[in-house]
Each structure stands twice: as C-alpha cells, then as structure tokens.
Tab-separated table of C-alpha atoms in Angstrom:
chain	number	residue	atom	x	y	z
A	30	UNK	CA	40.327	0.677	14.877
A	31	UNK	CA	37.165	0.687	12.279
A	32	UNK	CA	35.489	-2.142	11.567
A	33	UNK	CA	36.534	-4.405	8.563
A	34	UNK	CA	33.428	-2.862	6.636
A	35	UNK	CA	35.739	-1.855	3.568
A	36	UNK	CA	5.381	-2.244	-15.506
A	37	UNK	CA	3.097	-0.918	-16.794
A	38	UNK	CA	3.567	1.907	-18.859
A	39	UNK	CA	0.711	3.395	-18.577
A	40	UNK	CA	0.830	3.286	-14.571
A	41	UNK	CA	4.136	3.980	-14.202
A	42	UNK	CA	3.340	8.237	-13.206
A	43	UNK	CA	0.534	6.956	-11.384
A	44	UNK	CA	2.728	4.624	-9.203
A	45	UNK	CA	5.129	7.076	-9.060
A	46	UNK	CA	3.770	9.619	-7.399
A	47	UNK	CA	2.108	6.861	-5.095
A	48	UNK	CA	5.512	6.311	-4.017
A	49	UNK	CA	6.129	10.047	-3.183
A	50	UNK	CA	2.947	10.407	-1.379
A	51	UNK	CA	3.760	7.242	0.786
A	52	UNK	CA	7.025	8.208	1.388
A	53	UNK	CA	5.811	11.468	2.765
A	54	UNK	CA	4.174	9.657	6.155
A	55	UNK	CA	6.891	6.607	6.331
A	56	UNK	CA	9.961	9.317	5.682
A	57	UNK	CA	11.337	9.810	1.971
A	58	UNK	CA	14.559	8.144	2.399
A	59	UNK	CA	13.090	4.659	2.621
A	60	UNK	CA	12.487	5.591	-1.477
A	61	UNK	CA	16.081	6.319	-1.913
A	62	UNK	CA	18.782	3.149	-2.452
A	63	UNK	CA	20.997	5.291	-0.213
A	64	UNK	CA	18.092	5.441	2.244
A	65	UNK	CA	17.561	1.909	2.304
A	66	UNK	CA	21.115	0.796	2.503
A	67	UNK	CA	23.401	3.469	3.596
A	68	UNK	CA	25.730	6.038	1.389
A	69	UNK	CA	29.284	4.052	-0.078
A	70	UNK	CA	31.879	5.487	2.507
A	71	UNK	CA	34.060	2.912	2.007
A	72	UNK	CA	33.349	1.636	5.921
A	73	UNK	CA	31.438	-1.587	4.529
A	74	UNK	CA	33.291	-4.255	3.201
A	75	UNK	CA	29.518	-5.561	2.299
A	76	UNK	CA	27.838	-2.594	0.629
A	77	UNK	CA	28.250	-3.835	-2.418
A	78	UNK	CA	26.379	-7.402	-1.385
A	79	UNK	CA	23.774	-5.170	0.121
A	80	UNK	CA	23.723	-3.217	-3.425
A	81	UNK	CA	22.762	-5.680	-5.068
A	82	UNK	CA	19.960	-7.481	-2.492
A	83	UNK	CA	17.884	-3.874	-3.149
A	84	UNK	CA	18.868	-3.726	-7.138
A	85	UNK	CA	16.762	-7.040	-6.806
A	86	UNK	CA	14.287	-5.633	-4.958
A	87	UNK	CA	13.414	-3.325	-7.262
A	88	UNK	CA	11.389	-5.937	-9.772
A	89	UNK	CA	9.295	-6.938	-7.186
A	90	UNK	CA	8.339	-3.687	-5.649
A	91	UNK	CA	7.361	-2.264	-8.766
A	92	UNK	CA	5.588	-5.503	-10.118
A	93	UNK	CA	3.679	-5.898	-7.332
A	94	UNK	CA	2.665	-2.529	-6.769
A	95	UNK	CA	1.574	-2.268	-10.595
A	96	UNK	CA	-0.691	-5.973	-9.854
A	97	UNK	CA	-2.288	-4.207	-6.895
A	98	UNK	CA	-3.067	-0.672	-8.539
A	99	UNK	CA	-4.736	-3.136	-11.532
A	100	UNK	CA	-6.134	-5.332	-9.185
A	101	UNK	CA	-7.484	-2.312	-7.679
A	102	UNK	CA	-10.849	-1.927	-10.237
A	103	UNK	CA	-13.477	-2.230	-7.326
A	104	UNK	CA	-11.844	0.364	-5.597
A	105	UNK	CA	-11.949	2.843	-8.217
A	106	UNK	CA	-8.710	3.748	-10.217
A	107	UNK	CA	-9.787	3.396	-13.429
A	108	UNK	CA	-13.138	5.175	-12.864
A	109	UNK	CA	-11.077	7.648	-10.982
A	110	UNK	CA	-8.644	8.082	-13.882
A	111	UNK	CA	-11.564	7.972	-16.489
A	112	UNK	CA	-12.776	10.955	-14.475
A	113	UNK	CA	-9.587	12.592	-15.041
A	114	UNK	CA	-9.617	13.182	-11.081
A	115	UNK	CA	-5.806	11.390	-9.895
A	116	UNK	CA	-6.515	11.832	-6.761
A	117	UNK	CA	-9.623	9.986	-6.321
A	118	UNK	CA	-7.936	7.284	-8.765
A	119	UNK	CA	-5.289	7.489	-5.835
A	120	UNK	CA	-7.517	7.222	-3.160
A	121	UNK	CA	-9.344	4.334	-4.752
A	122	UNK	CA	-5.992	2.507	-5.226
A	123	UNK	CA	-5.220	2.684	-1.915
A	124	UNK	CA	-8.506	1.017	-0.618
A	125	UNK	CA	-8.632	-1.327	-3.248
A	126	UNK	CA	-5.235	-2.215	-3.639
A	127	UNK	CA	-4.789	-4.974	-0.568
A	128	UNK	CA	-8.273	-6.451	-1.358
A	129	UNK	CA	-7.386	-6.629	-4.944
A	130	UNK	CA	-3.941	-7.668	-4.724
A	131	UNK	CA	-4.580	-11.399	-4.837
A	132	UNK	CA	-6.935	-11.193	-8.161
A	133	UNK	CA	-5.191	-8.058	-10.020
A	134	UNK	CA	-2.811	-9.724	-11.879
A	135	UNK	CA	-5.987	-11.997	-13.215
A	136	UNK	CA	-8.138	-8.947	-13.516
A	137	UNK	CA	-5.632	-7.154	-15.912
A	138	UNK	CA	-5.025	-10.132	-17.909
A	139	UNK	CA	-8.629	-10.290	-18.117
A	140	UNK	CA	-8.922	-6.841	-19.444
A	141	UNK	CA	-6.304	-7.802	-22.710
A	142	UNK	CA	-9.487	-10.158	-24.104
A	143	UNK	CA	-6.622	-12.626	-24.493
A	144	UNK	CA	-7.333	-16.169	-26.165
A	145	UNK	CA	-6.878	-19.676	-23.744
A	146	UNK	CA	-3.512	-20.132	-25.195
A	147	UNK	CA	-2.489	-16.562	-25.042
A	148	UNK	CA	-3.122	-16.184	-21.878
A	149	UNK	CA	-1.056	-19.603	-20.803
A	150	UNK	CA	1.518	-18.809	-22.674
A	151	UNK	CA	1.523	-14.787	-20.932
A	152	UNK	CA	1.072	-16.517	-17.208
A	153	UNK	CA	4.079	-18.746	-18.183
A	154	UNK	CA	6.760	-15.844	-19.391
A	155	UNK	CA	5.751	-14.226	-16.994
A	156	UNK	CA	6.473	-17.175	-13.956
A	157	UNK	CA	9.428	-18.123	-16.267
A	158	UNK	CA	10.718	-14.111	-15.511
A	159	UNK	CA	9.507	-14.752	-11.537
A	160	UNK	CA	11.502	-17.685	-10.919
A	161	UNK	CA	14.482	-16.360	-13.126
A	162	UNK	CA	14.470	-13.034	-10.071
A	163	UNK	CA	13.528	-14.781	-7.128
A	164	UNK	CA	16.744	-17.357	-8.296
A	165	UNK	CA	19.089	-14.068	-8.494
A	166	UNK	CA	17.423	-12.431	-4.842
A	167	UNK	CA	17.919	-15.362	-2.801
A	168	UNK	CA	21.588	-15.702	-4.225
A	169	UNK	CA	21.830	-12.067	-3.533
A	170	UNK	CA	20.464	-12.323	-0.210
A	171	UNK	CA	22.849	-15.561	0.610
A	172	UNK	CA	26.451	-13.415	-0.473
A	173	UNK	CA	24.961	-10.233	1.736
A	174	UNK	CA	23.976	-12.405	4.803
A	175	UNK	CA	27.454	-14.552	4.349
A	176	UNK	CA	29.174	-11.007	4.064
A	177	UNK	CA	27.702	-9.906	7.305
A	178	UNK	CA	28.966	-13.420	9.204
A	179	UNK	CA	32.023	-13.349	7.847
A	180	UNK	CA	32.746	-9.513	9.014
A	181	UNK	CA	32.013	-11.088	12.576
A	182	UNK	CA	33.782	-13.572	12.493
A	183	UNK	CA	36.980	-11.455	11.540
A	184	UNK	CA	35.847	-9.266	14.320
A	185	UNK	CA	36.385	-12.517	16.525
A	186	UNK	CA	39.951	-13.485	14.730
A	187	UNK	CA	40.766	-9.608	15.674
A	188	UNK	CA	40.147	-9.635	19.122
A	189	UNK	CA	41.426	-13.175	19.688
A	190	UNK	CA	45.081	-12.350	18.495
A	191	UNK	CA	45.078	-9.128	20.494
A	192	UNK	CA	45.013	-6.393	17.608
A	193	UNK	CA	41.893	-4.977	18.990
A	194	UNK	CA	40.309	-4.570	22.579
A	195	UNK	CA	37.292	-6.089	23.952
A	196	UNK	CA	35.387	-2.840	23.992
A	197	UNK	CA	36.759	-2.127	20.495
A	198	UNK	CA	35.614	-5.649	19.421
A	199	UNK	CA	31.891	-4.976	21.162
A	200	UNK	CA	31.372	-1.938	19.161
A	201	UNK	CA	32.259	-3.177	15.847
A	202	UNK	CA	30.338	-6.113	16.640
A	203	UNK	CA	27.039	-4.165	17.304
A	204	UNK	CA	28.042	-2.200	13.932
A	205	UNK	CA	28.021	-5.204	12.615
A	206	UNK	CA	24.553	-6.348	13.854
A	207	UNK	CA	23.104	-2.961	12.951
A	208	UNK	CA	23.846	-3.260	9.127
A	209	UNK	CA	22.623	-7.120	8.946
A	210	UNK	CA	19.329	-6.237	10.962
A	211	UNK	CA	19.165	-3.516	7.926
A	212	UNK	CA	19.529	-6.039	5.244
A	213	UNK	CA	17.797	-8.430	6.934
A	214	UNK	CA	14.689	-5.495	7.141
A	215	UNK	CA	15.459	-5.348	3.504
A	216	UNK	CA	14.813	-9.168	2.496
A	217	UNK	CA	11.655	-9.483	5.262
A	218	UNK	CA	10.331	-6.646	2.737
A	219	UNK	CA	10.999	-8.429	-0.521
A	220	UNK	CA	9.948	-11.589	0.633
A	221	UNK	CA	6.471	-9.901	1.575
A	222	UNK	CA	6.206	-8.683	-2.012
A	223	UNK	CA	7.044	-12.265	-3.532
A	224	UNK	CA	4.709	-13.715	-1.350
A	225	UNK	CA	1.985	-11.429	-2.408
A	226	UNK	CA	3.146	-11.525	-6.302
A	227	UNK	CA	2.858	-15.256	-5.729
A	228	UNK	CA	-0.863	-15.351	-4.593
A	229	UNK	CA	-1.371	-13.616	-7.828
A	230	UNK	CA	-0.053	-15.899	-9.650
A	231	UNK	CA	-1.616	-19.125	-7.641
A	232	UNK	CA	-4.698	-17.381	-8.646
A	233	UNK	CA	-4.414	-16.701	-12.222
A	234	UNK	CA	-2.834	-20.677	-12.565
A	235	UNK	CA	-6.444	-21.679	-10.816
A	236	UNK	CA	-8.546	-19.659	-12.931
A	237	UNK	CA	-6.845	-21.061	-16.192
A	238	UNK	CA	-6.655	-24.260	-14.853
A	239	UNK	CA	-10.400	-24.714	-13.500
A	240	UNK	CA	-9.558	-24.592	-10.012
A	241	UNK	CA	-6.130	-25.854	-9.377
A	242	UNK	CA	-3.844	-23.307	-8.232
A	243	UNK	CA	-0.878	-25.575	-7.700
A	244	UNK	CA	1.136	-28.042	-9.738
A	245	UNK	CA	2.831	-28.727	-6.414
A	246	UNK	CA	2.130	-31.463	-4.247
A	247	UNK	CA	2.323	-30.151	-0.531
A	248	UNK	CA	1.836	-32.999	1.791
A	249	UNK	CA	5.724	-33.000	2.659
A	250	UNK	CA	5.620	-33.611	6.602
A	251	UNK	CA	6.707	-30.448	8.514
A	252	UNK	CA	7.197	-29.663	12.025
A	253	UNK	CA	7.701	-33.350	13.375
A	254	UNK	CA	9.611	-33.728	16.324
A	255	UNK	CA	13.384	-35.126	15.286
A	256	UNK	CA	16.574	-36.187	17.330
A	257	UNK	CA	20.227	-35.589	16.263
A	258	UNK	CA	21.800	-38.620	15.399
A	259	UNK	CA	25.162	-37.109	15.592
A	260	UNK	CA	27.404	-33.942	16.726
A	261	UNK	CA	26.659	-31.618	14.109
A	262	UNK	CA	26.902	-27.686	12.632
A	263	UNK	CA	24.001	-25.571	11.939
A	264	UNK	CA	24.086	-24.022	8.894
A	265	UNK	CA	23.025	-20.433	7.729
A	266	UNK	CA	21.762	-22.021	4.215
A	267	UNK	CA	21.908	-25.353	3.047
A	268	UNK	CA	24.860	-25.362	1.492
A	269	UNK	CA	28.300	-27.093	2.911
A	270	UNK	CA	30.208	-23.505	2.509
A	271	UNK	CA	27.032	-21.638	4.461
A	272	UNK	CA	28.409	-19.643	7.570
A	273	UNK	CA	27.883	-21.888	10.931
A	274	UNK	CA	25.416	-20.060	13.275
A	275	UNK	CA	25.367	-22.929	15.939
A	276	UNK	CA	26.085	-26.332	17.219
A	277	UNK	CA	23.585	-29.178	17.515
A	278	UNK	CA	24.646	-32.065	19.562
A	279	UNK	CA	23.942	-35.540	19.661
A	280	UNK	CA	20.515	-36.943	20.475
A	281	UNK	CA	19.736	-33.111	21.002
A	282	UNK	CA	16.032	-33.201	20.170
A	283	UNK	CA	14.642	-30.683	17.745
A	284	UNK	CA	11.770	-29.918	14.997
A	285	UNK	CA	12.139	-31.029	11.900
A	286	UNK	CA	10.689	-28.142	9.567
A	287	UNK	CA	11.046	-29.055	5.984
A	288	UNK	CA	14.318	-30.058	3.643
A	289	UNK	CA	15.562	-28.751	0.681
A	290	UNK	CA	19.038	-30.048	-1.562
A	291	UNK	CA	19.825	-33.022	1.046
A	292	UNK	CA	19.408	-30.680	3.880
A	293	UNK	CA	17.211	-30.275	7.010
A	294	UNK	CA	15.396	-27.245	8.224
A	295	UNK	CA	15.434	-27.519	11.887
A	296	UNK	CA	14.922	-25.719	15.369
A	297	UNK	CA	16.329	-26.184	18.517
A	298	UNK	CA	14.461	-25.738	21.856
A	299	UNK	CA	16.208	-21.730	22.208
A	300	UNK	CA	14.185	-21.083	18.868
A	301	UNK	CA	17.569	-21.272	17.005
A	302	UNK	CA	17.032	-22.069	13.608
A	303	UNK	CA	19.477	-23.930	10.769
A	304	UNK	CA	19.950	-26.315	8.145
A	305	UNK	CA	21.828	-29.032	9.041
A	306	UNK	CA	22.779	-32.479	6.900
A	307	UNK	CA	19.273	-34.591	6.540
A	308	UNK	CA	21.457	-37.571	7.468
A	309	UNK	CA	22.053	-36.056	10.644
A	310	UNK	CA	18.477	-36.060	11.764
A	311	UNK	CA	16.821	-39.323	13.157
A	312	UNK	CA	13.633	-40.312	14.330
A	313	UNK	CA	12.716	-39.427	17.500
A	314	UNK	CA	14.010	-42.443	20.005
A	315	UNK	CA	15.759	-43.824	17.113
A	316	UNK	CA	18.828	-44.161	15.614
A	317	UNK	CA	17.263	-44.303	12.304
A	318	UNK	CA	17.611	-41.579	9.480
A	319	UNK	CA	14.192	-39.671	9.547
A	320	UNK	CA	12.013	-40.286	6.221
A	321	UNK	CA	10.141	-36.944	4.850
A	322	UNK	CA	7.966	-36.915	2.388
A	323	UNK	CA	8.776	-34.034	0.010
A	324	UNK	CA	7.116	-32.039	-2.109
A	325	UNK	CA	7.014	-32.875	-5.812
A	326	UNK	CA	5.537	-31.129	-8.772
A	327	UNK	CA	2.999	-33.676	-10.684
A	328	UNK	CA	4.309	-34.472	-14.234
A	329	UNK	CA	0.766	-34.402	-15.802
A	330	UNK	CA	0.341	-30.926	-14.910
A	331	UNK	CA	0.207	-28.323	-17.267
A	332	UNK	CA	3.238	-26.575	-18.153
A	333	UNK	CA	1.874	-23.265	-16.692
A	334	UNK	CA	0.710	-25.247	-13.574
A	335	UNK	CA	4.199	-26.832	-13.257
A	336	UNK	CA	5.552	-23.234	-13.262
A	337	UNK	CA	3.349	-21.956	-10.779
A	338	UNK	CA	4.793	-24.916	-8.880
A	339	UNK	CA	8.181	-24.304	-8.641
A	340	UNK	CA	7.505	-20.712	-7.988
A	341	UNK	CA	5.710	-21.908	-5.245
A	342	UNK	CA	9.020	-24.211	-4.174
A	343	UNK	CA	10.887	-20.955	-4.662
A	344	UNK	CA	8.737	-18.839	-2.734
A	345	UNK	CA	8.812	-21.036	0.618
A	346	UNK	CA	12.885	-21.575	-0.101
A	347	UNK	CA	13.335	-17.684	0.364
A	348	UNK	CA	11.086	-17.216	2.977
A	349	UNK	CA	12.643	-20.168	5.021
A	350	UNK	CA	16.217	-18.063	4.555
A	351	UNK	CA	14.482	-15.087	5.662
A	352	UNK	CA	13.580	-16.800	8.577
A	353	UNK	CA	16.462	-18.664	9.530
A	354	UNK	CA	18.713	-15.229	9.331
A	355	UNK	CA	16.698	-13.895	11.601
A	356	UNK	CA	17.027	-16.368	14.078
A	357	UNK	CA	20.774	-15.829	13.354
A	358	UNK	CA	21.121	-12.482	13.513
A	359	UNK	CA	19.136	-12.127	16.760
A	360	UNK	CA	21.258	-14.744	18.660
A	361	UNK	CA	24.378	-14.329	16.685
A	362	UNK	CA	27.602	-11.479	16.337
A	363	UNK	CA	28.772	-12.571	19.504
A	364	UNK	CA	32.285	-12.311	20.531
A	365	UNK	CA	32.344	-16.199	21.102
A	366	UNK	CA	29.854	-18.969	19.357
C-alpha cells in the first residue's frame, strides 16, 4: 500500500550565470524547484507545503546573493565588469563575496549618495519587506513540517488498526523521514541566508545609527538549568495545535533555552528539543514557575533601529524551529512515540 503522500537589475545576468556555474560542481538540479523538492506525482500528500517553503526561499536566495556580489567591491566585480572581462568580475565575486557579505548591503547603499533620511527610510522598507517574508517562511515552514508529522502519524493509525503490515508501515515511515530530512535541508538553507541577510542589515542599522546595531535588548537568560513542574507534551512549535514530538515528565530536569508567545524552548538530557507551556517549567529544586527575562525592543529607539530589532526577534524565532525539527526529525517517525 503507498504511503498517504497524496534584485538588482543590473546584476541579475551576472547572478545568473553565477548560479549556472555553481550548479555545475554541486549538480544542476539543486537550481531546479523540482530538484530541490521532488517532481508532483501525486505520491505526497505534502508537496504542495513543501512548494511553497522553496517559493519562499526564493527572496532570500536571490537577495542575499545580490548583497554579497555588491558587497563584493574589494574583491573586484565592478573593476572586473568595468573591464568588460565577466569572468574576472566572476572570479572577484566569488572571493569577495563571503568577506563582503556582512558590509554589502551598506556598501551599495553607500554607492546611491543617498541623504540621512533617505537612507533610513530605504533600510526601513526594506526590513519592513524582511520581516513581512521571514513572517510567511516560518509559517510555510510550520504547515510543511506539521504535514510531514501528521503523514506519520497516519502511518501509525494504519498499522495500529491492521490495514497495513509492520514492514509496510517501516517503509513508508522511512519515506516519510526521507522527504522531511529534504525539507528540513531546505529550511537549514534559508535560515543560513536570513541569518547572513540579517548581519547586513545589523550593520547598515549601526552605521546609521553611530554604532548601535540593535534596537533589541538581549540579556534574556538562556540555557539555565530548569525542572518540570508537571507531566507535560513537547511541542514541535509553540503553538497549542503544534504536532507532539515527545513527553516530558514531572520534575524531569532540563535546559531552559529561551521563550517565545507563553512558551518554553527546552532540551531534555537525550538532546530532544521542544516547546513546552512556560508554566510548566520551574526552577530548579523548586516548585516555583521559572522567571526569564526576555528580550524587549527599547521604545526610544529609532524606528529603523526598532525594525532591525524585531528582525532580529524574527531571525532567532526561525532558527530555533529549524533547530527544534531537527531534533524531531532525527529521533522521530517512529512506529510508536
């Protein structure tokens, strides 16, 4: 029985056939949306979830390949395209491109001769734009990885009732696994470009704001030790409809790695990670509720700083889902939880 698996213009050639000549060592297909997440056969119930995680993708890998090509000056692109030699402008990118990654974005908004207020008020459509994509990734990212669990966990209803075997059950199962490892390979990638798209920004914010990168305040206490006050579920996201991807029990001891919407990031002693219901999680040798200090974006910032901030909030939220499904996917899509 099968498995229930029913930006710059003026760059844009140049980055183009970047792509090509990357994809000629690291194999072509990875440049293809088919490549990345499999033809529509009609065998995934979750293609379309997994659609629409790479359609997301796309901003960021082209943004952040343009702010590295700019940011790649010292390294020779635009002598190499004043030069009319492409390949050398290539070449230069290349080298350039990972040292000037962090200051690009800066250097080509240097390069416009912008005023003060023209450049805040470019910095903050373009964070306003940044937050607006990383918002529709992570929810994209949350409906693929809930896809995947739920797939399993029909597997499980499957073999429970009897309608399929246990070997049939194992191999869908590990079908199963394949495809979220996939995804999961997908978002790991995506988060690595928003992570590098957001030292860009940090750094532009800093330069316009004489030093200070960050609006954001980010003495929240992580990685204390915890205890759970109560049986509990871990949660794939911190959300009450989130797939369950373990079971913490009381006074089980674990670290406490950060909290977002009323929930806890924790870890278990296996290395499982999970979000679980801050009022769950007590102080070590206590029964009290644990107090963490979270991080907070000052209100006399500037506007453009307060951006930066929240893109900053964003940017750890997605990376801490990254992270937490791949704790889950490596100890999960077992027959029994």
């Amino acid at each position: 029985m099968p498995v229930f698996l029913s930006q710059s213009r003026a760059l844009a050639p140049i980055l183009s056939l970047t792509l090509s000549l990357s994809g000629c060592a690291t194999g072509v297909n990875s440049f293809t949306q088919a490549g990345r997440v499999g033809a529509d056969d009609g065998s995934d119930s979750c293609h379309a979830q997994a659609v629409a995680l790479d359609n997301t993708g796309n901003f960021f890998g082209q943004d952040i390949l343009a702010g590295a090509a700019i940011g790649a000056i010292g390294g020779g692109i635009i002598g190499g395209l004043a030069g009319g030699n492409l390949k050398d402008a290539l070449i230069g990118a290349a080298a350039g491109g990972a040292a000037g990654a962090a200051g690009g974005y800066w250097e080509a908004l240097q390069q416009q001769h912008q005023d003060d207020a023209s450049l805040q008020a470019t910095v903050s459509n373009n964070l306003t734009q940044e937050n607006n994509q990383i918002d529709a990734t992570q929810i994209a990212f949350n409906n693929d990885m809930d896809c995947r669990f739920q797939q399993a966990q029909a597997i499980r209803a499957q073999y429970s009732s009897g309608q399929i075997t246990v070997s049939q059950a194992q191999s869908q199962m590990t079908q199963v696994k394949t495809l979220a490892q996939r995804d999961l390979a997908l978002a790991q990638t995506i988060n690595s470009q928003i992570q590098s798209r957001g030292a860009q920004f940090d750094t532009a914010v800093g330069n316009l704001n004489g030093g200070t990168s960050s609006a954001s305040d980010q003495t929240a206490d992580l990685e204390q030790p915890a205890l759970i006050r109560r049986n509990t579920e871990l949660l794939l996201q911190p959300d009450p409809s989130a797939p369950v991807i373990g079971q913490l029990s009381r006074r089980q001891a674990v670290t406490l790695n950060g909290t977002t919407n009323g929930y806890a990031l924790v870890e278990a002693d296996n290395g499982m990670r999970g979000f679980t219901p801050i009022s769950a999680v007590g102080q070590p040798g206590s029964s009290k509720p644990i107090y963490v200090k979270t991080a907070s974006v000052s209100p006399t910032a500037s506007p453009v700083a307060q951006l930066d901030g929240s893109n900053a909030a964003r940017r750890d939220a997605f990376a801490q889902s990254v992270s937490v499904s791949q704790s889950a996917v490596a100890n999960g899509f077992q027959l029994s939880t």
